[in-house]
PDB file of C-alpha atoms and ligand atoms in Angstrom:
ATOM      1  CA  UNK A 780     -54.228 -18.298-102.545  1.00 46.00           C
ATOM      2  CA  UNK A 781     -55.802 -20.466-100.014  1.00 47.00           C
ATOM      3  CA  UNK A 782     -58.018 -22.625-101.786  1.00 48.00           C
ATOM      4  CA  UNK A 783     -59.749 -24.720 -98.605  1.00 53.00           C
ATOM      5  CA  UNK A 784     -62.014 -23.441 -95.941  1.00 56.00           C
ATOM      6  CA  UNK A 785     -59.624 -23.110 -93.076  1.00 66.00           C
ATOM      7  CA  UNK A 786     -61.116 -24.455 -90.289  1.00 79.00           C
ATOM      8  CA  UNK A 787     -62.004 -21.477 -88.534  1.00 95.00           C
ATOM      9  CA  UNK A 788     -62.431 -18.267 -90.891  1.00 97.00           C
ATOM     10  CA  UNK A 789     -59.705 -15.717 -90.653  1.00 97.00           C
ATOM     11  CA  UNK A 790     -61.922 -12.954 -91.308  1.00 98.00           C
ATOM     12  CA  UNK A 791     -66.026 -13.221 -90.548  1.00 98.00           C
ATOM     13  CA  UNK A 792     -68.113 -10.264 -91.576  1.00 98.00           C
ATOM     14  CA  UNK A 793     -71.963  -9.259 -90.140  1.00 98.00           C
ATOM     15  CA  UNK A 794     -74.799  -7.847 -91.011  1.00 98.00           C
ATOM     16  CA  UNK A 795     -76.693  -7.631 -87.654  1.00 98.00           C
ATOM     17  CA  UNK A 796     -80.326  -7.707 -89.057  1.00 98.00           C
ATOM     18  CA  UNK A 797     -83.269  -7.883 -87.011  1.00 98.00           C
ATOM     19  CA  UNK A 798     -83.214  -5.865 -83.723  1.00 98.00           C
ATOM     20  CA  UNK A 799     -86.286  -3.783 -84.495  1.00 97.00           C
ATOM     21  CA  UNK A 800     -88.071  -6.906 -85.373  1.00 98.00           C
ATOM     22  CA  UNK A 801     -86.761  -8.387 -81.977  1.00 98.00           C
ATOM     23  CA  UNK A 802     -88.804  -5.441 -80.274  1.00 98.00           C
ATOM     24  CA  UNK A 803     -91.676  -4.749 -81.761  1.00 98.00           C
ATOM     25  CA  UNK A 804     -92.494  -8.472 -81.332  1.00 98.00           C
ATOM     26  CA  UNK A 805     -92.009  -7.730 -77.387  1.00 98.00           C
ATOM     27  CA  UNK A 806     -94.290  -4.097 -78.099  1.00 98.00           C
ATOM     28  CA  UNK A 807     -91.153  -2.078 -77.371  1.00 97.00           C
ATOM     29  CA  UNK A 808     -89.683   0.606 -79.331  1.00 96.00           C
ATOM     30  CA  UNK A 809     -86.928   0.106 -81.751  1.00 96.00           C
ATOM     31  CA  UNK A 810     -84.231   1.622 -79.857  1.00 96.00           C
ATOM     32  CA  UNK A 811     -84.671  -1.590 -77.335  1.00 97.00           C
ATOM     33  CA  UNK A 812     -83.923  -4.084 -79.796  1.00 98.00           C
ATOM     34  CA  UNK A 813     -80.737  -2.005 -80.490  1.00 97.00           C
ATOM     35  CA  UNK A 814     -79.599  -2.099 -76.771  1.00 98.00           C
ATOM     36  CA  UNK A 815     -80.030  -5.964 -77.441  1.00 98.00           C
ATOM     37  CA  UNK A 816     -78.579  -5.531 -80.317  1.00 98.00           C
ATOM     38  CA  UNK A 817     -75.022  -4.412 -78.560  1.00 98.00           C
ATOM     39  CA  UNK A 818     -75.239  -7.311 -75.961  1.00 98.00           C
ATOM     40  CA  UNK A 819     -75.139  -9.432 -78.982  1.00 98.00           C
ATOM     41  CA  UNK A 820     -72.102  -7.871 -80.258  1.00 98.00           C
ATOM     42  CA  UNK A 821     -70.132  -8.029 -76.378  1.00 98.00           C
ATOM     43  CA  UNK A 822     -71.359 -12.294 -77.075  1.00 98.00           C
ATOM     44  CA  UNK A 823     -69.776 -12.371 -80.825  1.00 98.00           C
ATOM     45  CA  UNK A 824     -66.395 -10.587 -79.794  1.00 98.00           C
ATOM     46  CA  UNK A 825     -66.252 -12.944 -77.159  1.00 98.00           C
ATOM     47  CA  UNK A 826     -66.697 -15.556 -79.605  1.00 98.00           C
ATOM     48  CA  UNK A 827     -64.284 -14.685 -81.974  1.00 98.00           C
ATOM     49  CA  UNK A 828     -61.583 -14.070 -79.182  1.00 98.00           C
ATOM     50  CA  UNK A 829     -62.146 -17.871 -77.904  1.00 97.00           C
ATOM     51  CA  UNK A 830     -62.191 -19.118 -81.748  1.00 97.00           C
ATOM     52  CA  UNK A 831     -58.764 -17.204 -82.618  1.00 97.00           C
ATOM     53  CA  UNK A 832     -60.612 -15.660 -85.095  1.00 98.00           C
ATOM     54  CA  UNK A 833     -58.245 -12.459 -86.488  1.00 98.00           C
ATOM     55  CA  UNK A 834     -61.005  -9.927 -88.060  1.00 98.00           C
ATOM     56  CA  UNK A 835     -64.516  -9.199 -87.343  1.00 98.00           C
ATOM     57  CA  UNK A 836     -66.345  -6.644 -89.496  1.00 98.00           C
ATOM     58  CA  UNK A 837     -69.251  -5.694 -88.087  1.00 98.00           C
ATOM     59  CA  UNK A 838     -71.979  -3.498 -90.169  1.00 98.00           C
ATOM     60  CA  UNK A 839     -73.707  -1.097 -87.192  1.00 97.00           C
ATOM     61  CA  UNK A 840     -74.972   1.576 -89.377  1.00 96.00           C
ATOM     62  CA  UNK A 841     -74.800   1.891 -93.160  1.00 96.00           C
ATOM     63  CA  UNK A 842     -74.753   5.195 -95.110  1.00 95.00           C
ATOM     64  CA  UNK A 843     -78.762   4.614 -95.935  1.00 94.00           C
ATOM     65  CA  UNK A 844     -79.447   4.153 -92.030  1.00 96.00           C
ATOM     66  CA  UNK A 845     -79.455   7.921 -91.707  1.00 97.00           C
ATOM     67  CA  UNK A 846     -82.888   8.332 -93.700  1.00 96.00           C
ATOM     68  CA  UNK A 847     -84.298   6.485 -90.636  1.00 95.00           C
ATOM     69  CA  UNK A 848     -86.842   8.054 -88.222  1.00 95.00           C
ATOM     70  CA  UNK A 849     -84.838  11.327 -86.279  1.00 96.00           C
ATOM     71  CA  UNK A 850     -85.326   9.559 -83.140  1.00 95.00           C
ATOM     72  CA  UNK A 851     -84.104   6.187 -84.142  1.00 95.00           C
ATOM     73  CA  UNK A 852     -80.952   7.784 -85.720  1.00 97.00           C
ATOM     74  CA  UNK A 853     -80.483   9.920 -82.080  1.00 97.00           C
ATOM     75  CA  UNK A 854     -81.324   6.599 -80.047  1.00 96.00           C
ATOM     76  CA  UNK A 855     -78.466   4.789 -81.991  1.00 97.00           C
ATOM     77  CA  UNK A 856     -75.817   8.101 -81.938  1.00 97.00           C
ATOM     78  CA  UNK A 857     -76.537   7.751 -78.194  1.00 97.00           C
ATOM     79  CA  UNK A 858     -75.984   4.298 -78.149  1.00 97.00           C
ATOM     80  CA  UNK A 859     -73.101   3.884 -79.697  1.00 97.00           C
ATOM     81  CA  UNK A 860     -71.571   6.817 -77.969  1.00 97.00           C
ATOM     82  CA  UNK A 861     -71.982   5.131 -74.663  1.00 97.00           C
ATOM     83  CA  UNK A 862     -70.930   1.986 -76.037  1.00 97.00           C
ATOM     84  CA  UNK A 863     -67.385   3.940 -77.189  1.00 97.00           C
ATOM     85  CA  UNK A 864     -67.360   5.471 -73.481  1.00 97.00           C
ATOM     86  CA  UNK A 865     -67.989   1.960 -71.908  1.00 97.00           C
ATOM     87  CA  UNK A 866     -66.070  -0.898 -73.669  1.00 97.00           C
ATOM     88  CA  UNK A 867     -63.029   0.555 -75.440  1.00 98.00           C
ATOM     89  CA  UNK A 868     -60.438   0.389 -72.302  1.00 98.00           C
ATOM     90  CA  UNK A 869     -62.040  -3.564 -71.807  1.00 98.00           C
ATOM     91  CA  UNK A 870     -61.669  -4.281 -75.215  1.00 98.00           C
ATOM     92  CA  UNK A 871     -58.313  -2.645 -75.441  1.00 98.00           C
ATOM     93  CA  UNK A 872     -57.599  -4.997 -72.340  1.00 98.00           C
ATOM     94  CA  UNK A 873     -58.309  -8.100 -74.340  1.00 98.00           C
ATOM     95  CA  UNK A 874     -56.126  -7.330 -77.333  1.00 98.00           C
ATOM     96  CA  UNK A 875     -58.652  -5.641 -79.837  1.00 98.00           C
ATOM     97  CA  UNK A 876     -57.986  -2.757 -82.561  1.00 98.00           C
ATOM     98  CA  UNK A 877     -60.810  -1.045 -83.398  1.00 98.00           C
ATOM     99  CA  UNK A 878     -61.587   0.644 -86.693  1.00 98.00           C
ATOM    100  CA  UNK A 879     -64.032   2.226 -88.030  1.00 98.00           C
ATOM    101  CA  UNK A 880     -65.129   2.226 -91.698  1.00 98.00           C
ATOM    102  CA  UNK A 881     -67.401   4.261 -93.530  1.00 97.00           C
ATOM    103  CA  UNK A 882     -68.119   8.237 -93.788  1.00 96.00           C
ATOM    104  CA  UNK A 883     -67.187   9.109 -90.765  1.00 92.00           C
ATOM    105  CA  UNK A 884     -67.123  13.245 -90.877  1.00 91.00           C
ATOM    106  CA  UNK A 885     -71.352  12.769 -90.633  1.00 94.00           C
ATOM    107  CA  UNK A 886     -70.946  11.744 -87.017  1.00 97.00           C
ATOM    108  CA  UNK A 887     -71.590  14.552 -84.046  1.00 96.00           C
ATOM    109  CA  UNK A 888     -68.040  16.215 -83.472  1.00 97.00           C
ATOM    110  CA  UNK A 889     -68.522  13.786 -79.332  1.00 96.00           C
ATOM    111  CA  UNK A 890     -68.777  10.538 -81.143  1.00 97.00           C
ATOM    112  CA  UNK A 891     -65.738  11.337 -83.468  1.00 97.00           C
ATOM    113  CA  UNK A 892     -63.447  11.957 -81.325  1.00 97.00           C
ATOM    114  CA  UNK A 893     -64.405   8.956 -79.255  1.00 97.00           C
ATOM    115  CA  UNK A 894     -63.572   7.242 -82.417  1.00 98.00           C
ATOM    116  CA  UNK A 895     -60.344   8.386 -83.368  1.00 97.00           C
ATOM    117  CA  UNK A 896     -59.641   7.801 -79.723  1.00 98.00           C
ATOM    118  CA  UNK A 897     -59.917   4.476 -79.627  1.00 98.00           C
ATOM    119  CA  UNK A 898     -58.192   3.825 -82.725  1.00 98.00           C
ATOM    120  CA  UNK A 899     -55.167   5.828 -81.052  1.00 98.00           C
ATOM    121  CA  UNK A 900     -55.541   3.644 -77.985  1.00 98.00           C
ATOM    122  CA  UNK A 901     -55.814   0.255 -79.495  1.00 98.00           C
ATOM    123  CA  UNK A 902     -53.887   0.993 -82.961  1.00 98.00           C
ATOM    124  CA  UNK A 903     -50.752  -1.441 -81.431  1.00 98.00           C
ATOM    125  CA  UNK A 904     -53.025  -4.871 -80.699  1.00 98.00           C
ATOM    126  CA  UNK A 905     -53.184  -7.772 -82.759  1.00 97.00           C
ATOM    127  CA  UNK A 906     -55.390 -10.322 -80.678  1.00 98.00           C
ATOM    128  CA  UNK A 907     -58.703  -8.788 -83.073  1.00 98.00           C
ATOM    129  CA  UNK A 908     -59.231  -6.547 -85.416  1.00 98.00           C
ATOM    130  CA  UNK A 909     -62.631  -4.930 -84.392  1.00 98.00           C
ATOM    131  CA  UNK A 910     -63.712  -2.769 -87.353  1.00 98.00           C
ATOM    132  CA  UNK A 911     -67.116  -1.348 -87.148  1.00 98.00           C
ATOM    133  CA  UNK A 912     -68.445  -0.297 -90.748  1.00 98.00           C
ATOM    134  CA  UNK A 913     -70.691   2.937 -89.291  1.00 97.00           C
ATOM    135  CA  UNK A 914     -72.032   5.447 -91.943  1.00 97.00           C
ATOM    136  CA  UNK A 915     -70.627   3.073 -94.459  1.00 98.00           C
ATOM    137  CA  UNK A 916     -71.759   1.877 -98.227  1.00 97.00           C
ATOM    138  CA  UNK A 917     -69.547  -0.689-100.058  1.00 98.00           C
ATOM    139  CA  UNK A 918     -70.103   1.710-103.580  1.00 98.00           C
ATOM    140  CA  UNK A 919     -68.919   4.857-101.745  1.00 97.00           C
ATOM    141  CA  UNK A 920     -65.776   2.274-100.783  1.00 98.00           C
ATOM    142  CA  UNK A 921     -65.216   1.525-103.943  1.00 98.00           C
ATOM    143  CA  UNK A 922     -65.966   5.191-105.390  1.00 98.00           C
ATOM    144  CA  UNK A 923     -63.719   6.481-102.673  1.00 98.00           C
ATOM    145  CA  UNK A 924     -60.847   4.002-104.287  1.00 98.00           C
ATOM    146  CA  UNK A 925     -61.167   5.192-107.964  1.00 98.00           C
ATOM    147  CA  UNK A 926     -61.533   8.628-106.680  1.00 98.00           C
ATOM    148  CA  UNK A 927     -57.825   7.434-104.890  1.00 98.00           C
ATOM    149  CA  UNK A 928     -56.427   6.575-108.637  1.00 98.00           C
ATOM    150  CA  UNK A 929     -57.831   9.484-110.278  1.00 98.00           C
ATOM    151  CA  UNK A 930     -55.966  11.707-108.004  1.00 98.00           C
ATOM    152  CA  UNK A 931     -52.599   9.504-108.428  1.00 98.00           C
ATOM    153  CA  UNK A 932     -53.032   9.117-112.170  1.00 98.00           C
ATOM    154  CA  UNK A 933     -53.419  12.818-112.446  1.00 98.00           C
ATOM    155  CA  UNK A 934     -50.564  13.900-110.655  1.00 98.00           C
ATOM    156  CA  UNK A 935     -48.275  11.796-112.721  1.00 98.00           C
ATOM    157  CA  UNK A 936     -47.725   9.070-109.574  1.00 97.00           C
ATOM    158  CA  UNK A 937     -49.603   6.168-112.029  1.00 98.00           C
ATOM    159  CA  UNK A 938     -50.044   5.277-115.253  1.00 98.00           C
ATOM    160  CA  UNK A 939     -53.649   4.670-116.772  1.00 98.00           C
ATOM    161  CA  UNK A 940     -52.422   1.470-117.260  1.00 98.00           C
ATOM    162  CA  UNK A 941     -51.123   0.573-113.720  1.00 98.00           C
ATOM    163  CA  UNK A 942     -54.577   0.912-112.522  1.00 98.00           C
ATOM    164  CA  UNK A 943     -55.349  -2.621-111.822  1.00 98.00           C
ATOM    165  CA  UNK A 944     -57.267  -5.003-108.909  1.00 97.00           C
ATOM    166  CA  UNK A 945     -54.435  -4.999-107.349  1.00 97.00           C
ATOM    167  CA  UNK A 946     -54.200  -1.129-107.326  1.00 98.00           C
ATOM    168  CA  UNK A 947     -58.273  -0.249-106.641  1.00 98.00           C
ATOM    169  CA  UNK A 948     -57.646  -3.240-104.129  1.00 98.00           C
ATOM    170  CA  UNK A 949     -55.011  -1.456-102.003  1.00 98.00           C
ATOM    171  CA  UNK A 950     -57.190   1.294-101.535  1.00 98.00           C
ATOM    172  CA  UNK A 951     -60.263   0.161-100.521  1.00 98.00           C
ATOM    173  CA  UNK A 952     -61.229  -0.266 -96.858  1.00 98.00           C
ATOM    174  CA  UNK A 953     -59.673  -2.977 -94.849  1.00 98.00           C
ATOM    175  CA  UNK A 954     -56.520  -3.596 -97.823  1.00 98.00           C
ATOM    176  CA  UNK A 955     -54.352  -4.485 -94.898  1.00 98.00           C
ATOM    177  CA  UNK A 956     -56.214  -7.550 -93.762  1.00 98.00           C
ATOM    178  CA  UNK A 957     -57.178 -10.528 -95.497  1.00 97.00           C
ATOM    179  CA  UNK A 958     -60.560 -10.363 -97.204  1.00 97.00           C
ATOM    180  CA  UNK A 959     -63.710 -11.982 -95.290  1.00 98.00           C
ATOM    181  CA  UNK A 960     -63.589 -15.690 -95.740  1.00 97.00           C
ATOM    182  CA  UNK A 961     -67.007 -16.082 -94.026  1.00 98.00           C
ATOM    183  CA  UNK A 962     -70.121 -13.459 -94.319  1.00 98.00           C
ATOM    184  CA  UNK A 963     -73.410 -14.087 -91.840  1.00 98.00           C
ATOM    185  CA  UNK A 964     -76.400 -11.997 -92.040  1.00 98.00           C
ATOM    186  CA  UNK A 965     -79.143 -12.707 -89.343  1.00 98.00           C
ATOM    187  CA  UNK A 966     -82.654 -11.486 -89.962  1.00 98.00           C
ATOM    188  CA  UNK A 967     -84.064 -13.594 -92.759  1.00 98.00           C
ATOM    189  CA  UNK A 968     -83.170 -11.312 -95.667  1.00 98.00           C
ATOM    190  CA  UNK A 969     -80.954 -13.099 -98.162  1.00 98.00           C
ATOM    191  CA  UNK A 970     -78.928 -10.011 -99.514  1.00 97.00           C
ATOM    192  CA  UNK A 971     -75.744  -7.892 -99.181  1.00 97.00           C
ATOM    193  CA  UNK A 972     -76.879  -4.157 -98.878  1.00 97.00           C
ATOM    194  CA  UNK A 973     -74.424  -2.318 -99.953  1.00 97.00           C
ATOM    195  CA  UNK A 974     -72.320  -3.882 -97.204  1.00 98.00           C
ATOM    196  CA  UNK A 975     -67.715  -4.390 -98.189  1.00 98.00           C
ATOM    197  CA  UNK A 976     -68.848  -5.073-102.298  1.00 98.00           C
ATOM    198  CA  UNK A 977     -65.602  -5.099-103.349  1.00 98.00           C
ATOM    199  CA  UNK A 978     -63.886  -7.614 -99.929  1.00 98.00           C
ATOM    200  CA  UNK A 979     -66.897 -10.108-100.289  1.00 98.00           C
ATOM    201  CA  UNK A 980     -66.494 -11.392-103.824  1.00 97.00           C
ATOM    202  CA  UNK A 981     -65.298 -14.591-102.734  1.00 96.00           C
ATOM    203  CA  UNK A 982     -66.719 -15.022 -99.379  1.00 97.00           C
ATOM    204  CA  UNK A 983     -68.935 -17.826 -98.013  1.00 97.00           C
ATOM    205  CA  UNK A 984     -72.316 -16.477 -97.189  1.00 98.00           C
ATOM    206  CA  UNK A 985     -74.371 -18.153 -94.589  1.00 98.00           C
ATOM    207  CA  UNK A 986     -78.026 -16.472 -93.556  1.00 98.00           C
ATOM    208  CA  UNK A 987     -79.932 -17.324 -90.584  1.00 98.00           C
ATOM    209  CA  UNK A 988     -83.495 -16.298 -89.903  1.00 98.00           C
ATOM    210  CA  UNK A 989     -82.722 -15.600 -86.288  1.00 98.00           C
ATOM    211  CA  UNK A 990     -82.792 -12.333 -85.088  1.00 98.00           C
ATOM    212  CA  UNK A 991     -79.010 -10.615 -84.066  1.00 98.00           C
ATOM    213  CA  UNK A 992     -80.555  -9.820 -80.349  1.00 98.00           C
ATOM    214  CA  UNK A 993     -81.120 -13.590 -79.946  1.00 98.00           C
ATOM    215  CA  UNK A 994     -77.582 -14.485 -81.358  1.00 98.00           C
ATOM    216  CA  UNK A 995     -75.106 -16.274 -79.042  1.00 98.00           C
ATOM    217  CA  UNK A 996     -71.659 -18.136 -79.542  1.00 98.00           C
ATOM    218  CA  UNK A 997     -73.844 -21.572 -80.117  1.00 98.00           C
ATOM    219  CA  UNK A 998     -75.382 -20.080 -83.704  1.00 98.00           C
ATOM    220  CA  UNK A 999     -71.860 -18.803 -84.598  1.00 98.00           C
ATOM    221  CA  UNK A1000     -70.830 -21.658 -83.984  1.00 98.00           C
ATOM    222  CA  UNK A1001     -73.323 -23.287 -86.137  1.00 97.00           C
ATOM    223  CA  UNK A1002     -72.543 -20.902 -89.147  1.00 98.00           C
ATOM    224  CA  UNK A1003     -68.473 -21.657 -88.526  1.00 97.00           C
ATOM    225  CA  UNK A1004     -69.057 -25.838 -88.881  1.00 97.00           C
ATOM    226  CA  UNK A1005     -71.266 -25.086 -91.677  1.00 96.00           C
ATOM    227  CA  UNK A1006     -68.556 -23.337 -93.010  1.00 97.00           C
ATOM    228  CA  UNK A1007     -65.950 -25.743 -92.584  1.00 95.00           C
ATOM    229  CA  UNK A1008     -67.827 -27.942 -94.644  1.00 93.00           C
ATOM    230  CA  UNK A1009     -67.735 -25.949 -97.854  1.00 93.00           C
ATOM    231  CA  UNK A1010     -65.137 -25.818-100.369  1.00 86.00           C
ATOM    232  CA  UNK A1011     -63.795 -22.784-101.713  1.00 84.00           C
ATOM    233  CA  UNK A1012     -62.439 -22.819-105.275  1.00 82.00           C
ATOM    234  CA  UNK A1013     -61.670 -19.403-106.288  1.00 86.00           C
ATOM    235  CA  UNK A1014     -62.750 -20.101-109.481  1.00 85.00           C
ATOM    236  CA  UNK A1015     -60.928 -23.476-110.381  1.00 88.00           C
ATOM    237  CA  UNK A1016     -62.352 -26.944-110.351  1.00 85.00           C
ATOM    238  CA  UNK A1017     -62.928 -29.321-107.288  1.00 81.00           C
ATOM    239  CA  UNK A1018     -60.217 -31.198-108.666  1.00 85.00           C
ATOM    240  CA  UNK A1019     -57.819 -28.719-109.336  1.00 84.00           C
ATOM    241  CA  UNK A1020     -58.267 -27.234-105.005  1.00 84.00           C
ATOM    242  CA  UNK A1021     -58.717 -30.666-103.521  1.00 76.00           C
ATOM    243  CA  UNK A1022     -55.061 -32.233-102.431  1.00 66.00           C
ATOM    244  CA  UNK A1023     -54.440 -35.727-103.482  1.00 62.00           C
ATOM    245  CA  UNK A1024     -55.210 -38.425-101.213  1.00 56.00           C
ATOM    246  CA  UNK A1025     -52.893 -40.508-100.082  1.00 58.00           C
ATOM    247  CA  UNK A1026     -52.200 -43.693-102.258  1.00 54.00           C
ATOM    248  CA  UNK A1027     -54.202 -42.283-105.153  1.00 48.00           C
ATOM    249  CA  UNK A1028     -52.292 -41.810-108.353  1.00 47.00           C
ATOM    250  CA  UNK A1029     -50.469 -38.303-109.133  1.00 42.00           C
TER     251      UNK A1029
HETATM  252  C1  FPP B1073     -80.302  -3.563 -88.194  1.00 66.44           C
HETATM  253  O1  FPP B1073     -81.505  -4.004 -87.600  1.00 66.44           O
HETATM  254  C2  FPP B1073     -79.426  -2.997 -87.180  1.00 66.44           C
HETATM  255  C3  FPP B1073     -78.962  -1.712 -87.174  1.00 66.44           C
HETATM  256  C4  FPP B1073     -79.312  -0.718 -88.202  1.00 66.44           C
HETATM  257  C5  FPP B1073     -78.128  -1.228 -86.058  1.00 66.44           C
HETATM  258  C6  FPP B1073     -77.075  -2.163 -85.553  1.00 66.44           C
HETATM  259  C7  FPP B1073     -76.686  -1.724 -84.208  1.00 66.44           C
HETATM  260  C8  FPP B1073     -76.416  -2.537 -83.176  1.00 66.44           C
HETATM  261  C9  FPP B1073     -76.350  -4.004 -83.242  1.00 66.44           C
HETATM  262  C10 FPP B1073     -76.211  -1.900 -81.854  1.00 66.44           C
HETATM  263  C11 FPP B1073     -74.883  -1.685 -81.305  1.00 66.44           C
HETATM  264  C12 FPP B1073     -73.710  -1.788 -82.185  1.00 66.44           C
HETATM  265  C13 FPP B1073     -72.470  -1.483 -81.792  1.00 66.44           C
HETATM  266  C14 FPP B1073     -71.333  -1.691 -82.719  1.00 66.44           C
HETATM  267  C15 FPP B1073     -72.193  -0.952 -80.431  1.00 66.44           C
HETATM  268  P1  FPP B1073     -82.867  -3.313 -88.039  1.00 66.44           P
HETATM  269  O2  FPP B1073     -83.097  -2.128 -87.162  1.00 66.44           O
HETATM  270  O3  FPP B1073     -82.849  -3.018 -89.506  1.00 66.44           O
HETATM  271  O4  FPP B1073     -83.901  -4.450 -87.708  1.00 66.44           O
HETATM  272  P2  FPP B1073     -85.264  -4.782 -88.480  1.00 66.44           P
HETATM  273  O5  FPP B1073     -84.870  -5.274 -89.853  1.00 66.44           O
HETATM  274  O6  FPP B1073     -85.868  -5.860 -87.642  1.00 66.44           O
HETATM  275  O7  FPP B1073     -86.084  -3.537 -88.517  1.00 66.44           O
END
């Protein structure tokens, strides 16, 4: 268990808030603060890339976003569509897997197989995972994860008893990477909606009130020395996580 902020967080996760406030204060429609919104994402992968950082979770639609107005929902599909037809083979190129999280049978029949695509295509690299939470709620995770044990405690493959943190843990999204050491939310709303419940419980959470179109590697870079100021304790004392210094008694 690592109990110091590593310099540079393994594993950052977003919530990209803002990019219909972004437009309407320019008196442009919602959709225009999305397309922002993307450029911001092509400036935070770059980021992470030059930081060596190995996971970046971004949240680009949640399971809620689909009660949004019909033509902000089709705006988005079509965005991210041509975003899947335009940056997979570059992003493949620099060493990112992408994955996607979330619900994703709700998604037009075009954008899935885009999807599964390039999670074929990039399944091998290492450089960064990429995983893009879309049609995704943290409960239906963690639902989705019980639902796992019911099945397997059913069918005689676990015992009641076997079903543990460790177990609900391994089935959740993401198990295979190291929970997010560092969460950012840009906007000016100081919550979590809905967004990895179950991966963030011992995050550091850093908020800004800028708005994700404006983002750029400068205000990550901001949240990342803010964050390798803090200590993380997991739980135990300062004392017990901070190594002795040299010369002072055992
Ligand atoms: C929240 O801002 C943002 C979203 C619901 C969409 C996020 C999508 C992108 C950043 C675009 C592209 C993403 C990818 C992965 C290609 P909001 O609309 O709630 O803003 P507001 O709070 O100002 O209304």
């Amino acid at each position: 268990m690592p109990t110091h902020a590593t310099p540079v967080p393994r594993h950052l996760a977003i919530i990209m808030d803002g990019n219909g406030r972004w437009a309407q204060k320019r008196h442009r429609p919602r959709i225009i603060g999305h397309r922002a919104g993307a450029q911001a994402v092509k400036r935070c992968v770059e980021f992470c890339l030059q930081q060596g950082i190995e996971a970046l979770t971004l949240f680009a639609f949640s399971s809620e976003n689909w009660n949004r107005p019909a033509e902000e929902v089709g705006g988005l599909m079509k965005l991210f569509l041509g975003a899947l037809e335009r940056e997979v083979d570059e992003l493949h190129r620099l060493g990112a897997r992408l994955r996607f999280i979330g619900e994703r049978s709700r998604f037009d029949p075009a954008i899935l197989a885009r999807m599964d695509a390039a999670e074929r295509l990039t399944a091998a690299n290492v450089r960064l995972h990429l995983n893009i939470a879309a049609s995704y709620g943290g409960r239906q995770d963690i639902a989705a994860a019980a639902r796992s044990l019911a099945e397997d405690v059913a069918a005689g493959r676990l015992l009641p008893a076997q079903v543990d943190e460790a177990a609900l843990g391994a089935r959740i999204a993401l198990a295979d990477l190291p929970a997010p050491d560092l969460f950012i939310r840009t906007g000016g709303e100081l919550r979590i909606s809905n967004f990895l419940l179950w991966q963030l419980a011992y995050a550091e959470l850093w908020f800004t009130d800028t708005l994700w179109p404006d983002v750029d590697g400068a205000l990550l870079q901001h949240a990342l020395d803010d964050y390798a100021g803090r200590e993380r304790r997991f739980g135990l004392t300062s004392a017990q996580v901070r190594p002795a210094q040299p010369g002072s008694p055992a």
